[in-house]
Coordinates of C-alpha atoms in Angstrom, one line a residue:
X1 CA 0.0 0.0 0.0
X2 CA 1.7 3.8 -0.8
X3 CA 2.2 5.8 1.9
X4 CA -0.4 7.9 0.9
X5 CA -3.3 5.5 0.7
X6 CA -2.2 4.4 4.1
X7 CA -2.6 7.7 5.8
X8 CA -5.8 8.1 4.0
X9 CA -6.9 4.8 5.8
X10 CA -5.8 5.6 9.4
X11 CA -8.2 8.4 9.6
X12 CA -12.3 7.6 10.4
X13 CA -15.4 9.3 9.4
X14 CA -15.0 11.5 12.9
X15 CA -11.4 12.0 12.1
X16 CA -10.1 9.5 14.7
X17 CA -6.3 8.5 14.2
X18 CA -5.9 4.4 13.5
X19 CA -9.4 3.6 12.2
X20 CA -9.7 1.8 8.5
X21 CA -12.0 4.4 7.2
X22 CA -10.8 6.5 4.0
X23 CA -12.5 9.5 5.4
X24 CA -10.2 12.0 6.1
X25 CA -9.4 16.3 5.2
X26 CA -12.1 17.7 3.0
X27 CA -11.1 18.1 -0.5
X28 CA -12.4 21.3 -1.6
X29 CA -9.5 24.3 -2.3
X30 CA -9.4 25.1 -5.9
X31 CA -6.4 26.8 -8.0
X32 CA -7.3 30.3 -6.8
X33 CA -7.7 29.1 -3.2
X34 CA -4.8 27.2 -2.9
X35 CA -2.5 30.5 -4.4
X36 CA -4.5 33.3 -2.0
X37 CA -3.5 31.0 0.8
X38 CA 0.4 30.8 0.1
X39 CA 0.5 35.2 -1.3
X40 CA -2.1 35.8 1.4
X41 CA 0.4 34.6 4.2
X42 CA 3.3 36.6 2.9
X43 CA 1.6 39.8 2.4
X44 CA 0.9 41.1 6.4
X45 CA 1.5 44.6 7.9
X46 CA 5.2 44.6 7.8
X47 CA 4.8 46.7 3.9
X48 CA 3.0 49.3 5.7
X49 CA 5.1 50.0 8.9
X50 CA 8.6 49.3 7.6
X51 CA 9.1 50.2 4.2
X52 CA 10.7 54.1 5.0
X53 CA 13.5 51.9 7.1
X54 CA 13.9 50.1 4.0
X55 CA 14.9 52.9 1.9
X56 CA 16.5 54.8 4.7
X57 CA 18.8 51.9 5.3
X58 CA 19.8 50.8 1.8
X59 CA 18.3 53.5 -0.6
X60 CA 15.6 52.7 -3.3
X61 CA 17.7 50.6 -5.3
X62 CA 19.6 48.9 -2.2
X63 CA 16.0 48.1 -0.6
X64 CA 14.6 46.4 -4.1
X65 CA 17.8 44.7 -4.3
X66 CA 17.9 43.7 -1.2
X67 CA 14.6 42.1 -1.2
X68 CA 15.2 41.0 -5.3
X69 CA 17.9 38.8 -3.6
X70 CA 16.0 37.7 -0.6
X71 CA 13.4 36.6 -3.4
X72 CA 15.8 34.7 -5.3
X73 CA 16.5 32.8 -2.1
X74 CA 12.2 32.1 -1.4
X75 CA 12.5 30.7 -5.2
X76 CA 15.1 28.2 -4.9
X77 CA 13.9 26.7 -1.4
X78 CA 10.3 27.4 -3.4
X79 CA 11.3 24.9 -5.8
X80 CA 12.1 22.2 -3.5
X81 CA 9.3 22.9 -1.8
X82 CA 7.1 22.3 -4.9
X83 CA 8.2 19.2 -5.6
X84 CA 7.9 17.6 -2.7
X85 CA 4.7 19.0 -2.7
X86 CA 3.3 17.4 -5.9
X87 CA 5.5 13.7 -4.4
X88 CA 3.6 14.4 -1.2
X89 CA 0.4 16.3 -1.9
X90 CA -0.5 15.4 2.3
X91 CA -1.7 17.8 5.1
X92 CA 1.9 18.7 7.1
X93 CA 4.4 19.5 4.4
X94 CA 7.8 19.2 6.4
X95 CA 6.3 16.1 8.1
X96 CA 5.7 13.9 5.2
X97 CA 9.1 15.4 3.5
X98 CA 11.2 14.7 6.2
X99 CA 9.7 11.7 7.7
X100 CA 10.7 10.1 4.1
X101 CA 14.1 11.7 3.8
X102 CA 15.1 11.5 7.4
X103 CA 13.1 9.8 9.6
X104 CA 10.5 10.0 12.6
X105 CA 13.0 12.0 15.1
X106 CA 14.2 14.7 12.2
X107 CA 10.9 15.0 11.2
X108 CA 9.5 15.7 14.5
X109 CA 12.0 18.1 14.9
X110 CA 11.7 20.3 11.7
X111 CA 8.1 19.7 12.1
X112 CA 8.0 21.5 15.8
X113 CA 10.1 24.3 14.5
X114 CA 8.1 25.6 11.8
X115 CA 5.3 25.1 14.1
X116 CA 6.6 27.5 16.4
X117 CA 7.6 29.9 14.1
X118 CA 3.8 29.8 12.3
X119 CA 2.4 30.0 15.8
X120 CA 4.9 33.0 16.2
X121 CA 2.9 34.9 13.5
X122 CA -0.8 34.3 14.7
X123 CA 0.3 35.5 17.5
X124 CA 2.2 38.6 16.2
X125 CA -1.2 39.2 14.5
X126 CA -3.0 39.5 17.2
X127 CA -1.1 42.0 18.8
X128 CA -0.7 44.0 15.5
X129 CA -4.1 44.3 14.9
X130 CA -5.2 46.7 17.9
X131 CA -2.2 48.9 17.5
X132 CA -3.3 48.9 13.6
X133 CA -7.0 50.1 14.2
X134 CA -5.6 52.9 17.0
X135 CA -4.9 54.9 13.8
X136 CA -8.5 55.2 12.9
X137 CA -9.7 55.0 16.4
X138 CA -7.4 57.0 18.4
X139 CA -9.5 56.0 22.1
X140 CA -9.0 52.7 22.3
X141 CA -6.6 52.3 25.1
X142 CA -9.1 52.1 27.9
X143 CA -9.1 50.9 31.6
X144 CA -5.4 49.9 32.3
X145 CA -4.7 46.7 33.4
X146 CA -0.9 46.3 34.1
X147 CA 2.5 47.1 32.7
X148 CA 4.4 44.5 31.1
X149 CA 8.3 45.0 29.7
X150 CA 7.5 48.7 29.8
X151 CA 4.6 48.7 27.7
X152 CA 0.6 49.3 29.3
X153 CA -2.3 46.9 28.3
X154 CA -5.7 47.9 28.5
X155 CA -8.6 46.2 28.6
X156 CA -10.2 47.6 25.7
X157 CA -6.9 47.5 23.2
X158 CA -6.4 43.7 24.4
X159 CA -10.2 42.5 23.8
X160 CA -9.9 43.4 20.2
X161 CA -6.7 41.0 19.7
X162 CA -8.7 38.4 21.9
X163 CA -11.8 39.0 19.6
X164 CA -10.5 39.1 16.5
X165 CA -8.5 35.5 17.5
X166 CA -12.0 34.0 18.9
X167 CA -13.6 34.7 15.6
X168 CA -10.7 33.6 12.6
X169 CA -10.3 30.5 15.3
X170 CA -14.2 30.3 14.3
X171 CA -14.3 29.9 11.0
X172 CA -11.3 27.8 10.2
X173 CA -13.4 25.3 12.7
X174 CA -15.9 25.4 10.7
X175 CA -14.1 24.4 7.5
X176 CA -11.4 24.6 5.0
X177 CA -14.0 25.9 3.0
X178 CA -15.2 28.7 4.9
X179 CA -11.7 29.8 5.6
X180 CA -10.5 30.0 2.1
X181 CA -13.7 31.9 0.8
X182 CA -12.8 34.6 3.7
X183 CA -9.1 34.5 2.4
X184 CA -9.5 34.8 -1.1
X185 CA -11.9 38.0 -0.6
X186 CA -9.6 39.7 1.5
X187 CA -6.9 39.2 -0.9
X188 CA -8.9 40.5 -4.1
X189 CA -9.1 43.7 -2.1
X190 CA -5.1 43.6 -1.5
X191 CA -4.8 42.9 -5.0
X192 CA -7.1 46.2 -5.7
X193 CA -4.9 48.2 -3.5
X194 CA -1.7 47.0 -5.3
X195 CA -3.5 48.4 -8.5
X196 CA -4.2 51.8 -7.3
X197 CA -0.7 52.3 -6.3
X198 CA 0.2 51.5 -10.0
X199 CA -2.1 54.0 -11.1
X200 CA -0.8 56.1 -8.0
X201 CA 3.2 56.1 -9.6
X202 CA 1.6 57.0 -13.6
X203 CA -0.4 60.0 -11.5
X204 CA 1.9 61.6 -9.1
X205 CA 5.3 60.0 -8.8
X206 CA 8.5 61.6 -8.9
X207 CA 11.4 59.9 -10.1
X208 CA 13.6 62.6 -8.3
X209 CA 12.4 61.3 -5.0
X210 CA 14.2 58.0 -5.1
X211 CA 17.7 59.5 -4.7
X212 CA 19.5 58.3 -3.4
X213 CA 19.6 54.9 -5.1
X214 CA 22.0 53.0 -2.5
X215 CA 22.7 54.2 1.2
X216 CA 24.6 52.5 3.1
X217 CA 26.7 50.3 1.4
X218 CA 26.5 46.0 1.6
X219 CA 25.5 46.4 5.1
X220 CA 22.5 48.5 4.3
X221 CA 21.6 46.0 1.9
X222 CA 22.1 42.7 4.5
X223 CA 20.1 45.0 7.6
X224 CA 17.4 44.9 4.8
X225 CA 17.6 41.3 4.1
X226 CA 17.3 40.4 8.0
X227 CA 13.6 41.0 7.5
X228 CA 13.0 38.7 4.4
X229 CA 12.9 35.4 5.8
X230 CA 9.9 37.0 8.4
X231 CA 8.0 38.9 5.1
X232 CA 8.3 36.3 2.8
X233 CA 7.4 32.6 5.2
X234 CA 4.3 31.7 3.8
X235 CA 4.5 29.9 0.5
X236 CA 4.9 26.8 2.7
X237 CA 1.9 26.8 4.0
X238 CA 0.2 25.6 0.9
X239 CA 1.9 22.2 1.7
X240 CA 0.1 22.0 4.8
X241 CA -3.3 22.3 3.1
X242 CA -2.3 19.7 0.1
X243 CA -4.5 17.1 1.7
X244 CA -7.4 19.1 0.8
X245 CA -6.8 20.6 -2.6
X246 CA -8.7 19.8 -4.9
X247 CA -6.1 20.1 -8.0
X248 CA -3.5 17.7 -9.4
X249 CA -0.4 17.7 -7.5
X250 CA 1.2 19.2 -10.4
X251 CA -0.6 22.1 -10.3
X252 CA 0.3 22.4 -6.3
X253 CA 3.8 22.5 -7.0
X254 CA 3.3 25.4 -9.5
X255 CA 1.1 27.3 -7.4
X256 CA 4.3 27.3 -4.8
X257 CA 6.7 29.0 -7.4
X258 CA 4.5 31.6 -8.5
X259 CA 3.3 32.7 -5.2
X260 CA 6.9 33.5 -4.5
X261 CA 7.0 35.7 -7.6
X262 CA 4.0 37.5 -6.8
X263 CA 4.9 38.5 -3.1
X264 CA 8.4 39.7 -4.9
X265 CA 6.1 42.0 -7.4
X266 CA 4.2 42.9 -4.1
X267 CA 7.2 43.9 -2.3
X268 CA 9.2 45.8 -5.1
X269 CA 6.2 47.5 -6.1
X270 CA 5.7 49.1 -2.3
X271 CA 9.4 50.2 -2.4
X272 CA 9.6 52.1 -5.7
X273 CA 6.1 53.5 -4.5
X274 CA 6.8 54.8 -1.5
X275 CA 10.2 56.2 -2.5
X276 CA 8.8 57.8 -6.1
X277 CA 6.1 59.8 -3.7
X278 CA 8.0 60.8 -0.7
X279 CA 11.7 62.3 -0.5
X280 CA 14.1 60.2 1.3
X281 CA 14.8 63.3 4.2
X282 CA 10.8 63.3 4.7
X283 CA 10.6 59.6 5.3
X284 CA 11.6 59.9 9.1
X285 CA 8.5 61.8 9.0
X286 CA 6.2 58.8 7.9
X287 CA 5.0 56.4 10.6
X288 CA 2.9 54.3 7.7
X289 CA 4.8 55.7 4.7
X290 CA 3.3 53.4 2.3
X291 CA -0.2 54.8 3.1
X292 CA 1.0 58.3 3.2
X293 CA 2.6 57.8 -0.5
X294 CA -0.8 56.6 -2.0
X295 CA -2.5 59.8 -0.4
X296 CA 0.5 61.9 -2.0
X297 CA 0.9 60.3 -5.2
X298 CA -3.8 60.6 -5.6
X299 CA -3.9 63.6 -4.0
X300 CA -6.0 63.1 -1.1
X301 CA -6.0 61.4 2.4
X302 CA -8.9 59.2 1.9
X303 CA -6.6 56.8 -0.4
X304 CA -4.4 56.3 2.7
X305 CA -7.1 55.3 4.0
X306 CA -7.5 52.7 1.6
X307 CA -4.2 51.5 2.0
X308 CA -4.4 51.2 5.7
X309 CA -7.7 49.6 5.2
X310 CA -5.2 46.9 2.6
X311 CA -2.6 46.8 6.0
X312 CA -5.7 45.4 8.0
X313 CA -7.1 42.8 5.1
X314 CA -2.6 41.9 4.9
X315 CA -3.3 41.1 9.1
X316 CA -6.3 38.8 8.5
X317 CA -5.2 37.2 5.5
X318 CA -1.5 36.2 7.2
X319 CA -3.3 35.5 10.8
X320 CA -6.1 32.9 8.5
X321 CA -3.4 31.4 6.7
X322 CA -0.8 30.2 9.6
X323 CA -3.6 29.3 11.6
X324 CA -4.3 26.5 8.9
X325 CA -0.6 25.7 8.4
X326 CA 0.1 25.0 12.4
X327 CA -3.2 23.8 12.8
X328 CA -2.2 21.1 9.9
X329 CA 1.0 20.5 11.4
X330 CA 0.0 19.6 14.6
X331 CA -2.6 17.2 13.7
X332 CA 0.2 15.5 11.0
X333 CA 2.0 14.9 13.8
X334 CA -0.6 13.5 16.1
X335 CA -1.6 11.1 13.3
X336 CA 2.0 9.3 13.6
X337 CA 1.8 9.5 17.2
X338 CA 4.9 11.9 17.5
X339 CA 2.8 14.3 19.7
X340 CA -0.7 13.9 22.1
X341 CA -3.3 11.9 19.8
X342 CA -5.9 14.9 21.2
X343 CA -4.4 17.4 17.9
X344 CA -4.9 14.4 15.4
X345 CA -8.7 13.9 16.1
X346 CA -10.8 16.0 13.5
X347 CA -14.0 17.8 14.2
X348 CA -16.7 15.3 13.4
X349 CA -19.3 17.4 11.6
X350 CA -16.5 20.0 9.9
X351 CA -13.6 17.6 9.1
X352 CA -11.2 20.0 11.0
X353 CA -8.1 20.0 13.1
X354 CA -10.5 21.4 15.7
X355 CA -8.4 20.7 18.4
X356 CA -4.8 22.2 17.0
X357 CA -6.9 25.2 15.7
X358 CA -8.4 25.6 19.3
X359 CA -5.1 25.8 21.2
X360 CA -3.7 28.0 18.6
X361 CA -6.3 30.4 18.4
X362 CA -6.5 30.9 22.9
X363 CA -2.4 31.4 22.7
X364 CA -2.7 34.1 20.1
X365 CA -6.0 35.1 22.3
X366 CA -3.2 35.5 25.3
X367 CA -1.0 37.4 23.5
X368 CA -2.5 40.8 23.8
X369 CA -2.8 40.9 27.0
X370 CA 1.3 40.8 27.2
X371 CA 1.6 44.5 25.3
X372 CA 3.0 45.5 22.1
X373 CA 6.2 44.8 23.6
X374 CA 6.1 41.3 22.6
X375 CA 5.6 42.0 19.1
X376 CA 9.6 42.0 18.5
X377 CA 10.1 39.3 20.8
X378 CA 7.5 37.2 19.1
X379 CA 9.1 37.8 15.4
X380 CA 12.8 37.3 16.7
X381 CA 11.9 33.8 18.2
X382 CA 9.9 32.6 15.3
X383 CA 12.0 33.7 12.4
X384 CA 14.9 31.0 12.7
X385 CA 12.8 28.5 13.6
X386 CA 11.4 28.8 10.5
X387 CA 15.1 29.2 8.6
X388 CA 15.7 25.8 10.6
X389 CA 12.8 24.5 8.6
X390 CA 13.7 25.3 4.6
X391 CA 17.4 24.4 5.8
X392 CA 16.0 20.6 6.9
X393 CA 13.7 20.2 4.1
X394 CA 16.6 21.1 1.5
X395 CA 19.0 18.7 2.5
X396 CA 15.8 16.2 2.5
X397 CA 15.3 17.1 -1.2
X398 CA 18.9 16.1 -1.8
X399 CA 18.7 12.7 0.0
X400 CA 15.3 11.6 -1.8
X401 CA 17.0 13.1 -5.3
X402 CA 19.8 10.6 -3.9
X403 CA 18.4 7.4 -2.6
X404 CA 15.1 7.5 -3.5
X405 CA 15.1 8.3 -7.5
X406 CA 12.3 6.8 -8.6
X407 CA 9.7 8.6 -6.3
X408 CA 6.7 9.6 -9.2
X409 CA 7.9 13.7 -8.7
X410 CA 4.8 15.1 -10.9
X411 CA 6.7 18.2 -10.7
X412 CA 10.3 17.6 -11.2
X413 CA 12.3 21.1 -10.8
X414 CA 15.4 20.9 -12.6
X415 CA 14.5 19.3 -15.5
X416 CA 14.6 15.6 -16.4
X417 CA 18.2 15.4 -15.9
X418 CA 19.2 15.0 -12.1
X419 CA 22.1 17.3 -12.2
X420 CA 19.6 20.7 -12.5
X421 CA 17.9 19.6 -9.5
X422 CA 20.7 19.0 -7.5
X423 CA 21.7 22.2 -7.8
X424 CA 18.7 23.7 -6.9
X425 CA 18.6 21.7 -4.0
X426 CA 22.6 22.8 -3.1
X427 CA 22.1 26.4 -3.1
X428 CA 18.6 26.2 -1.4
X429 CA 21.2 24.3 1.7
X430 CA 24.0 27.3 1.3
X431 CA 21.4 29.6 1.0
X432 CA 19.3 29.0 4.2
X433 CA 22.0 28.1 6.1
X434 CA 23.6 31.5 5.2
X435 CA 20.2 32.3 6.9
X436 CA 20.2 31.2 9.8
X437 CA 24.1 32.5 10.1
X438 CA 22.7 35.8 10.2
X439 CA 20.7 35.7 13.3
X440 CA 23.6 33.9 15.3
X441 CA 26.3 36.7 16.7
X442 CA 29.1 35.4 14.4
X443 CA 29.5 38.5 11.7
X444 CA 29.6 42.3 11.9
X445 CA 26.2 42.0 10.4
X446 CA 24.9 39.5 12.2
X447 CA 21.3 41.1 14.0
X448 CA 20.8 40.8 17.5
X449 CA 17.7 38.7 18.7
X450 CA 17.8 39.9 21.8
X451 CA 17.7 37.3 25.1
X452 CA 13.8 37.4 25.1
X453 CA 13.1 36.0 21.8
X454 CA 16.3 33.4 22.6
X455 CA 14.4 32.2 25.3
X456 CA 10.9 31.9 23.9
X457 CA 12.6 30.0 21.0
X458 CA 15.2 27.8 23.6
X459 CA 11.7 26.7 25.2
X460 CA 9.7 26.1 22.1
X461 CA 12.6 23.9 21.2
X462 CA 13.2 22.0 24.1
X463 CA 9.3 20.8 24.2
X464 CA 10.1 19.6 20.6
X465 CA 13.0 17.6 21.8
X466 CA 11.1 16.2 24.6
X467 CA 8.6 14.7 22.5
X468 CA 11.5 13.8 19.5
X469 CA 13.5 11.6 22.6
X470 CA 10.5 10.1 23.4
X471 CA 9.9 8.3 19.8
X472 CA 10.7 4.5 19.5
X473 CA 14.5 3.9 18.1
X474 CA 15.0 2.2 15.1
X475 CA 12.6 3.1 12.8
X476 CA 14.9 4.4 9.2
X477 CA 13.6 7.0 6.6
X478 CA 11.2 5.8 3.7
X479 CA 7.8 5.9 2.4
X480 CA 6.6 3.5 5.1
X481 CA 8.4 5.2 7.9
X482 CA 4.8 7.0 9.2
X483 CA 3.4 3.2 9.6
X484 CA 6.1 1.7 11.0
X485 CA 6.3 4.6 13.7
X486 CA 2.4 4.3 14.5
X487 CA 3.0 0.5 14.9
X488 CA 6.2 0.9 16.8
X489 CA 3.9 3.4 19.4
X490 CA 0.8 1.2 19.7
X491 CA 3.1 -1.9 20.3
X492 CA 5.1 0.0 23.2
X493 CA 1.6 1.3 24.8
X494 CA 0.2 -2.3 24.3
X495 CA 3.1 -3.9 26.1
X496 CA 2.6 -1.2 29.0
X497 CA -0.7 -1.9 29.6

């Protein structure tokens, strides 16, 4: 039986892990669905808030270059991602990769890190989106609660983080479906905004504005950088929802490259934008420079508005999207008995990781109530968690492309010839180990973390190992390495009972 059809058979009609139904994820995201989800996650708030550092650190060409080569990077661990993908079109992504390449424990492991650093984003949502709404509704810090790493919470600002997380946790309970429909509208509108500000450079740019090109020097350029890995994560969470698309696995894979290439567009666009509407010595000037540049570039405030409006729909349409990649995750992992068997159980009217999507949802519920101060603290733990990740599932392309040739790739990057792929898959290892380099204090342009975000990341981590020590020994890499791992677990529980 392929690994595949097995998984398919573990699952019953109320989602329960080990039964021989075939009933399993609901099959239901279309092409459009499937590439909202992956753009939709890369595209937040981070385009409206830090673009004027952007250009003030590296100039208007050292910013687009800067994220031009960032982009470059998102395509090559794109393409291994892709076809894996269409090899493994399952609910989990790194799981099923890594499970085949590497085995239960490395699986596990990569697994639990990109968890964490999706889980790092919901969260970051829901703190961004009261401090987002407090420029249209200047009030909303009412009855103060407590002071937390220098920052006040209030009631009132905390609520709407806790709110907003109550109700996205809602409807991606209630269905694939019903999440995708909410994602795909909210990105039409982001889409729209990208358009005006098209129309905004034809209208009212000044090519003037972007001196000067390049500010800074290389380390302008690599402070710039820093931020790509955080802006761009997304494109892998259409892996996670494979298991439900309702496409050939082909298709999939495509769908992963040019989502890249859109949020690339997205991002270059913003920069030449901003900097073709607003001198580089007013930019200090600009808290949300991209919104101010529209209202320049049209002539009038309400189109900032708009944009702002576009910052908010980039908030719900990240928050939606990593909610369904950890929540996917997590119950991947409870279906081969690698963590509790309470995040593999699906909702038994919805067909939902209800569970995962429930614990998920109250921690990004939580997180307001800590202050904006955690926002940084939040980012800085999650971002190499997820460079840990790509690095894992690159080397894993090279050992399948190694000892498992014959795998049916429907979407072989490289080309027919192995050689292309390999080196695909090479430079996506350099490349994202280069990564992670960057965030460890080895180089003069290394970035510091800070001790908070080391922490929260140590003791994300460490919960990972616990449960990756605890897996039975002996169990190698390969397309049968979920089963034998599920059969390994019930045998040990049966033998302790």
């Amino acid at each position: 039986m392929s690994s595949r059809k097995s998984k398919k058979a573990r699952l019953s009609q109320n989602g329960q892990p080990g039964s021989s139904d075939n009933q399993g994820l609901a099959k239901v995201l279309g092409n459009v669905d499937i590439l909202f989800v992956g753009f939709g996650a890369m595209i937040g708030f981070g385009w409206i808030v830090l673009t004027s550092g952007w250009i003030q650190d590296a100039g208007t060409l050292g910013a687009m270059l800067a994220f031009a080569i960032g982009g470059v990077i998102m395509i090559f661990v794109g393409l291994v991602y892709s076809e894996l993908v269409s090899a493994m079109p399952l609910a989990g992504g790194e799981h099923n990769y890594l499970l085949r390449s590497m085995g239960p424990k490395i699986a596990l492991f990569g697994s639990w890190a990109i968890t964490g650093g999706y889980i790092s984003v919901v969260m970051f949502e829901a703190v961004v989106i009261p401090e987002t709404l407090m420029y249209w509704f200047p009030n909303l810090e009412t009855i103060h609660l407590w002071s937390f790493a220098g920052f006040d919470v209030y009631l009132s600002w905390a609520l709407i983080g806790t709110v907003t997380a109550v109700i996205i946790g809602w409807i991606n309970v209630r269905g694939i479906r019903t999440a995708s429909l909410v994602q795909t509208f909210i990105v039409s509108f982001l889409l729209v905004v990208g358009v005006l500000l098209i129309v905004g450079v034809f209208v009212g740019g000044e090519p003037s504005n972007t001196q000067p090109l390049f500010t800074g020097g290389a380390s302008g350029i690599v402070a710039v950088m820093i931020a790509v890995p955080f802006l761009f994560v997304g494109f892998d969470v259409i892996p996670q929802s494979a298991e439900e698309a309702n496409i050939p696995p082909r298709k999939i894979g495509q769908l992963v490259v040019f989502s890249v290439l859109m949020a690339i567009v997205w991002y270059l666009l913003i920069i030449l934008t901003s900097s073709m509407a607003i001198p580089a010595a007013d930019l200090p000037n600009h808290e949300l420079v991209t919104a101010d540049a529209l209202a320049v570039l049209l002539g009038h405030e309400f189109w900032g508005t708009v944009v702002i409006a576009g910052g908010v729909a980039g908030i719900l349409t990240s928050w939606n999207a990593f909610l369904i990649g950890a929540s996917r995750l997590m119950f991947s992992m409870a279906r081969a008995r690698m963590i509790p068997a309470l995040f593999g159980k699906l909702h038994p009217r919805y067909r939902t990781p209800a569970n995962a999507i429930i614990l998920i949802s109250i921690l990004a519920a939580l997180a307001p109530f800590l202050g904006s101060g955690m926002v940084n603290w939040i980012v800085n733990a999650g971002s190499p968690a997820i460079v840990i990740a790509y690095f894992l599932v690159s080397v894993g392309f090279l050992l399948l492309r190694r000892h498992d040739p014959n795998m049916p790739r429907p979407f072989r990057v490289g080309g027919k010839n192995n050689t292309g792929g390999v080196v695909i898959g090479v430079l996506a290892v350099g490349l994202t180990l280069g990564m992670f380099l960057i965030y460890l204090p080895l180089t003069p342009w290394s970035t510091d973390l800070g001790w908070p975000a080391w922490v929260m990341f140590a003791m994300w981590m460490a919960l990972g190992i616990y449960y990756m020590l605890r897996l039975p020994r002996g169990i190698k890499a390969g397309p049968d390495a979920e089963d034998e791992l599920i059969t390994a677990v019930e045998e040990r529980k049966a033998a302790a009972s």
